[in-house]
mmCIF file of C-alpha atoms and ligand atoms in Angstrom:
data_model
loop_
_atom_site.group_PDB
_atom_site.id
_atom_site.type_symbol
_atom_site.label_atom_id
_atom_site.label_comp_id
_atom_site.label_asym_id
_atom_site.label_seq_id
_atom_site.Cartn_x
_atom_site.Cartn_y
_atom_site.Cartn_z
ATOM 1 C CA MET A 195 0.000 0.000 0.000
ATOM 2 C CA ILE A 196 1.293 3.451 -0.836
ATOM 3 C CA LEU A 197 1.492 6.444 1.444
ATOM 4 C CA HIS A 198 -1.048 8.586 -0.287
ATOM 5 C CA GLN A 199 -1.260 12.306 0.088
ATOM 6 C CA TYR A 200 -4.968 12.412 -0.441
ATOM 7 C CA LYS A 201 -7.837 10.273 0.683
ATOM 8 C CA ILE A 202 -11.188 10.513 -1.038
ATOM 9 C CA VAL A 203 -14.443 8.899 0.026
ATOM 10 C CA PHE A 204 -17.230 7.696 -2.237
ATOM 11 C CA GLY A 205 -20.598 7.777 -0.496
ATOM 12 C CA GLY A 206 -24.137 7.459 -1.743
ATOM 13 C CA THR A 207 -26.972 5.146 -2.483
ATOM 14 C CA MET A 208 -26.676 1.434 -3.138
ATOM 15 C CA GLY A 209 -26.213 0.741 -6.799
ATOM 16 C CA SER A 210 -25.272 4.326 -7.603
ATOM 17 C CA GLY A 211 -21.877 3.205 -8.883
ATOM 18 C CA LYS A 212 -19.406 3.678 -6.026
ATOM 19 C CA SER A 213 -17.638 0.343 -6.489
ATOM 20 C CA THR A 214 -17.704 0.771 -10.261
ATOM 21 C CA ALA A 215 -16.166 4.247 -10.035
ATOM 22 C CA ILE A 216 -13.328 3.013 -7.830
ATOM 23 C CA LYS A 217 -12.667 0.001 -10.068
ATOM 24 C CA THR A 218 -12.737 2.259 -13.133
ATOM 25 C CA LEU A 219 -10.070 4.535 -11.667
ATOM 26 C CA SER A 220 -7.878 2.306 -9.558
ATOM 27 C CA GLU A 221 -4.452 1.305 -10.812
ATOM 28 C CA VAL A 222 -4.249 -1.458 -8.226
ATOM 29 C CA GLU A 223 -6.688 -4.300 -7.796
ATOM 30 C CA VAL A 224 -9.566 -3.037 -5.668
ATOM 31 C CA VAL A 225 -9.780 -4.665 -2.274
ATOM 32 C CA SER A 226 -12.814 -5.044 -0.091
ATOM 33 C CA THR A 227 -12.303 -5.175 3.635
ATOM 34 C CA GLU A 228 -14.371 -6.578 6.419
ATOM 35 C CA ALA A 229 -15.541 -4.435 9.271
ATOM 36 C CA LEU A 230 -17.007 -5.216 12.630
ATOM 37 C CA ASN A 231 -20.632 -4.351 13.116
ATOM 38 C CA THR A 232 -20.823 -3.032 16.642
ATOM 39 C CA ASP A 233 -24.282 -1.595 16.237
ATOM 40 C CA ILE A 234 -25.782 -4.467 18.159
ATOM 41 C CA GLU A 235 -28.842 -2.683 19.402
ATOM 42 C CA SER A 236 -30.458 -2.526 16.023
ATOM 43 C CA HIS A 237 -28.907 -5.700 14.719
ATOM 44 C CA GLU A 238 -29.051 -9.237 15.802
ATOM 45 C CA LYS A 239 -25.812 -10.261 14.285
ATOM 46 C CA LEU A 240 -22.675 -9.023 15.971
ATOM 47 C CA LEU A 241 -20.454 -9.638 13.032
ATOM 48 C CA THR A 242 -21.503 -8.433 9.660
ATOM 49 C CA THR A 243 -19.427 -8.326 6.574
ATOM 50 C CA VAL A 244 -19.326 -4.797 5.335
ATOM 51 C CA GLY A 245 -18.011 -4.105 1.888
ATOM 52 C CA ILE A 246 -15.590 -1.206 1.908
ATOM 53 C CA ASP A 247 -13.854 -0.745 -1.426
ATOM 54 C CA TYR A 248 -10.295 0.452 -1.554
ATOM 55 C CA GLY A 249 -8.365 1.549 -4.620
ATOM 56 C CA GLU A 250 -5.486 3.822 -5.537
ATOM 57 C CA ILE A 251 -4.695 6.232 -8.334
ATOM 58 C CA THR A 252 -1.666 8.383 -9.152
ATOM 59 C CA LEU A 253 -2.520 11.638 -10.879
ATOM 60 C CA GLU A 254 -0.376 13.255 -13.550
ATOM 61 C CA ASP A 255 1.624 15.405 -11.135
ATOM 62 C CA ASP A 256 2.428 12.328 -9.009
ATOM 63 C CA VAL A 257 -0.233 13.131 -6.455
ATOM 64 C CA LYS A 258 -1.334 9.847 -4.986
ATOM 65 C CA VAL A 259 -4.946 9.341 -4.027
ATOM 66 C CA GLY A 260 -6.543 6.617 -1.941
ATOM 67 C CA LEU A 261 -10.114 5.867 -2.972
ATOM 68 C CA TYR A 262 -12.492 4.566 -0.309
ATOM 69 C CA GLY A 263 -15.968 3.306 -1.083
ATOM 70 C CA THR A 264 -18.462 3.265 1.754
ATOM 71 C CA PRO A 265 -21.203 0.709 2.113
ATOM 72 C CA GLY A 266 -24.483 2.294 1.047
ATOM 73 C CA GLN A 267 -26.940 0.888 3.517
ATOM 74 C CA ASP A 268 -28.167 3.163 6.279
ATOM 75 C CA ARG A 269 -27.507 0.494 8.839
ATOM 76 C CA PHE A 270 -23.791 0.809 8.159
ATOM 77 C CA ASP A 271 -23.605 4.563 8.501
ATOM 78 C CA PHE A 272 -21.590 4.266 11.711
ATOM 79 C CA ILE A 273 -18.753 3.141 9.454
ATOM 80 C CA TRP A 274 -18.842 6.372 7.476
ATOM 81 C CA ALA A 275 -17.304 8.444 10.243
ATOM 82 C CA VAL A 276 -14.415 5.992 10.454
ATOM 83 C CA ILE A 277 -13.826 6.014 6.715
ATOM 84 C CA CYS A 278 -14.126 9.805 6.425
ATOM 85 C CA LYS A 279 -11.433 10.466 9.028
ATOM 86 C CA GLY A 280 -8.573 12.289 7.351
ATOM 87 C CA ALA A 281 -10.308 12.433 3.979
ATOM 88 C CA ILE A 282 -10.007 15.592 1.918
ATOM 89 C CA GLY A 283 -13.537 15.234 0.641
ATOM 90 C CA THR A 284 -16.485 13.095 -0.347
ATOM 91 C CA ILE A 285 -18.094 12.262 -3.644
ATOM 92 C CA VAL A 286 -21.807 11.775 -3.020
ATOM 93 C CA MET A 287 -23.213 9.486 -5.709
ATOM 94 C CA ILE A 288 -26.927 9.439 -6.403
ATOM 95 C CA ASP A 289 -28.785 7.108 -8.756
ATOM 96 C CA HIS A 290 -30.951 9.320 -10.962
ATOM 97 C CA ALA A 291 -33.150 6.343 -11.888
ATOM 98 C CA ALA A 292 -34.014 5.496 -8.266
ATOM 99 C CA GLU A 293 -37.458 6.055 -6.825
ATOM 100 C CA ASN A 294 -36.725 9.344 -5.088
ATOM 101 C CA PRO A 295 -33.237 10.613 -5.934
ATOM 102 C CA LEU A 296 -33.858 14.018 -4.362
ATOM 103 C CA LEU A 297 -34.654 12.462 -1.023
ATOM 104 C CA ASP A 298 -31.528 10.315 -1.410
ATOM 105 C CA LEU A 299 -29.466 13.405 -2.128
ATOM 106 C CA GLU A 300 -30.839 15.184 0.921
ATOM 107 C CA GLN A 301 -30.125 12.218 3.185
ATOM 108 C CA TYR A 302 -26.594 11.648 1.949
ATOM 109 C CA ILE A 303 -25.662 15.325 2.001
ATOM 110 C CA GLN A 304 -26.896 15.542 5.577
ATOM 111 C CA ALA A 305 -25.027 12.387 6.505
ATOM 112 C CA PHE A 306 -21.663 13.430 5.048
ATOM 113 C CA GLN A 307 -21.685 17.167 5.820
ATOM 114 C CA PRO A 308 -20.577 16.651 9.445
ATOM 115 C CA PHE A 309 -17.337 15.035 8.190
ATOM 116 C CA GLY A 310 -16.381 17.989 6.013
ATOM 117 C CA ASN A 311 -17.816 20.415 3.561
ATOM 118 C CA ASN A 312 -15.684 19.458 0.559
ATOM 119 C CA ILE A 313 -18.387 17.550 -1.285
ATOM 120 C CA VAL A 314 -18.926 16.885 -4.973
ATOM 121 C CA ILE A 315 -22.277 15.543 -6.130
ATOM 122 C CA ALA A 316 -22.338 12.912 -8.843
ATOM 123 C CA ILE A 317 -25.672 12.008 -10.401
ATOM 124 C CA THR A 318 -25.374 8.632 -12.137
ATOM 125 C CA HIS A 319 -27.667 6.344 -14.171
ATOM 126 C CA ILE A 320 -28.927 9.317 -16.168
ATOM 127 C CA ASP A 321 -29.102 7.070 -19.252
ATOM 128 C CA ARG A 322 -31.696 4.934 -17.517
ATOM 129 C CA LYS A 323 -34.179 7.717 -16.825
ATOM 130 C CA PRO A 324 -33.643 10.479 -19.364
ATOM 131 C CA GLU A 325 -37.291 11.524 -19.147
ATOM 132 C CA ARG A 326 -36.805 12.722 -15.582
ATOM 133 C CA THR A 327 -35.584 16.307 -15.577
ATOM 134 C CA PHE A 328 -32.000 16.956 -14.475
ATOM 135 C CA SER A 329 -32.714 20.424 -13.110
ATOM 136 C CA ILE A 330 -34.306 19.089 -9.911
ATOM 137 C CA TYR A 331 -30.890 18.765 -8.276
ATOM 138 C CA ARG A 332 -29.684 22.276 -8.976
ATOM 139 C CA ASP A 333 -33.082 23.661 -7.964
ATOM 140 C CA TRP A 334 -32.918 21.765 -4.696
ATOM 141 C CA LEU A 335 -29.336 22.868 -3.954
ATOM 142 C CA SER A 336 -30.224 26.437 -4.713
ATOM 143 C CA ALA A 337 -33.307 26.306 -2.467
ATOM 144 C CA GLN A 338 -31.106 24.948 0.334
ATOM 145 C CA GLY A 339 -28.458 27.594 -0.207
ATOM 146 C CA LEU A 340 -25.884 24.893 -0.965
ATOM 147 C CA ASN A 341 -23.272 25.305 -3.666
ATOM 148 C CA TYR A 342 -21.587 21.978 -4.160
ATOM 149 C CA PRO A 343 -20.248 21.112 -7.608
ATOM 150 C CA LEU A 344 -22.821 18.979 -9.430
ATOM 151 C CA PHE A 345 -21.965 16.478 -12.168
ATOM 152 C CA PHE A 346 -23.999 14.116 -14.321
ATOM 153 C CA LEU A 347 -22.077 11.060 -15.361
ATOM 154 C CA ASP A 348 -21.767 7.362 -15.882
ATOM 155 C CA ALA A 349 -19.683 5.693 -13.178
ATOM 156 C CA ARG A 350 -18.305 3.297 -15.792
ATOM 157 C CA GLN A 351 -16.623 6.162 -17.659
ATOM 158 C CA GLN A 352 -13.095 6.732 -16.388
ATOM 159 C CA ASP A 353 -12.808 10.341 -17.563
ATOM 160 C CA ASP A 354 -16.083 11.250 -15.866
ATOM 161 C CA VAL A 355 -15.006 9.786 -12.545
ATOM 162 C CA LEU A 356 -11.548 11.336 -12.800
ATOM 163 C CA LEU A 357 -13.153 14.750 -13.159
ATOM 164 C CA LEU A 358 -14.916 14.233 -9.821
ATOM 165 C CA VAL A 359 -11.649 13.413 -8.083
ATOM 166 C CA GLU A 360 -9.841 16.358 -9.657
ATOM 167 C CA THR A 361 -12.638 18.705 -8.676
ATOM 168 C CA LEU A 362 -12.400 17.633 -5.033
ATOM 169 C CA ILE A 363 -8.646 18.116 -5.061
ATOM 170 C CA ALA A 364 -8.841 21.460 -6.838
ATOM 171 C CA THR A 365 -11.377 22.697 -4.298
ATOM 172 C CA ILE A 366 -9.251 21.708 -1.325
ATOM 173 C CA GLU A 367 -6.187 23.316 -2.889
ATOM 174 C CA VAL A 368 -8.039 26.541 -3.587
ATOM 175 C CA HIS A 369 -9.117 26.740 0.037
ATOM 176 C CA TYR A 370 -6.128 25.370 1.890
ATOM 177 C CA GLY A 371 -3.207 25.534 -0.528
ATOM 178 C CA LEU A 372 -1.161 22.618 -1.766
ATOM 179 C CA ILE A 373 -0.722 19.769 0.664
ATOM 180 C CA ASN A 374 2.665 18.082 0.661
HETATM 181 N N1 GDP B 1601 -26.755 2.253 -16.886
HETATM 182 C C1 GDP B 1601 -25.865 2.659 -15.990
HETATM 183 N N2 GDP B 1601 -25.324 1.757 -15.141
HETATM 184 C C2 GDP B 1601 -24.424 2.209 -14.226
HETATM 185 C C3 GDP B 1601 -24.065 3.560 -14.126
HETATM 186 N N3 GDP B 1601 -23.184 3.684 -13.105
HETATM 187 C C4 GDP B 1601 -23.018 2.449 -12.589
HETATM 188 N N4 GDP B 1601 -23.760 1.543 -13.271
HETATM 189 C C5 GDP B 1601 -23.934 0.110 -12.995
HETATM 190 O O1 GDP B 1601 -24.712 0.003 -11.812
HETATM 191 C C6 GDP B 1601 -24.412 -1.202 -11.129
HETATM 192 C C7 GDP B 1601 -24.190 -0.953 -9.651
HETATM 193 O O2 GDP B 1601 -22.985 -0.281 -9.472
HETATM 194 P P1 GDP B 1601 -22.058 -0.470 -8.175
HETATM 195 O O3 GDP B 1601 -20.758 0.184 -8.496
HETATM 196 O O4 GDP B 1601 -22.023 -1.884 -7.753
HETATM 197 O O5 GDP B 1601 -22.868 0.383 -7.103
HETATM 198 P P2 GDP B 1601 -22.523 0.647 -5.555
HETATM 199 O O6 GDP B 1601 -23.552 -0.117 -4.772
HETATM 200 O O7 GDP B 1601 -22.695 2.122 -5.374
HETATM 201 O O8 GDP B 1601 -21.134 0.199 -5.289
HETATM 202 C C8 GDP B 1601 -23.220 -1.801 -11.854
HETATM 203 O O9 GDP B 1601 -23.676 -2.843 -12.667
HETATM 204 C C9 GDP B 1601 -22.669 -0.650 -12.682
HETATM 205 O O10 GDP B 1601 -22.043 -1.093 -13.859
HETATM 206 C C10 GDP B 1601 -24.661 4.498 -15.031
HETATM 207 O O11 GDP B 1601 -24.408 5.705 -15.014
HETATM 208 N N5 GDP B 1601 -25.548 3.974 -15.932
HETATM 209 MG MG1 MG B 1602 -20.489 -1.214 -3.869
#
């Protein structure tokens, strides 16, 4: 494993494309780890296998980035705080073709905001529901007074996913300067 300068977290709904995005970008074989489910009150099983994806990418200027994919289910959200520790930002992925993507967006933004405000929103699966208007997301963000970068993409497209990562890094560098 490399000593990466940057750590980026992929959060968002199940099936939105988090694992796909990490696999698309990673230059090492993506690993999935197991985590201990300590949330016993709401769960009968003490030990649950939680899929956390891990991949790595080296950008053109030799900046190394660790890519962490969070499990999507609400019942694993205690893991998110652990994964987000030390991360420079989060990519919140939302499946446009899901039943209520706006509600999903609201929930995931609320969930990840406490870990840091460097968030990029990635709306995926747009090819599967083109009849649903894309402006709902910007309208919602604007109504909330939020100004996170918003992208529409396919998680299987490397260039699209790379743009998300570069946007997160550019934002952190604009605000905090270059990190060595
Ligand atoms: N049609 C379509 N399929 C996508 C898109 N993004 C991801 N997928 C597919 O959606 C499925 C679920 O993706 P996955 O990465 O496992 O989602 P995760 O639960 O967020 O990790 C996979 O079969 C992906 O290939 C997209 O933009 N359009
Ligand atoms: Mg996954």
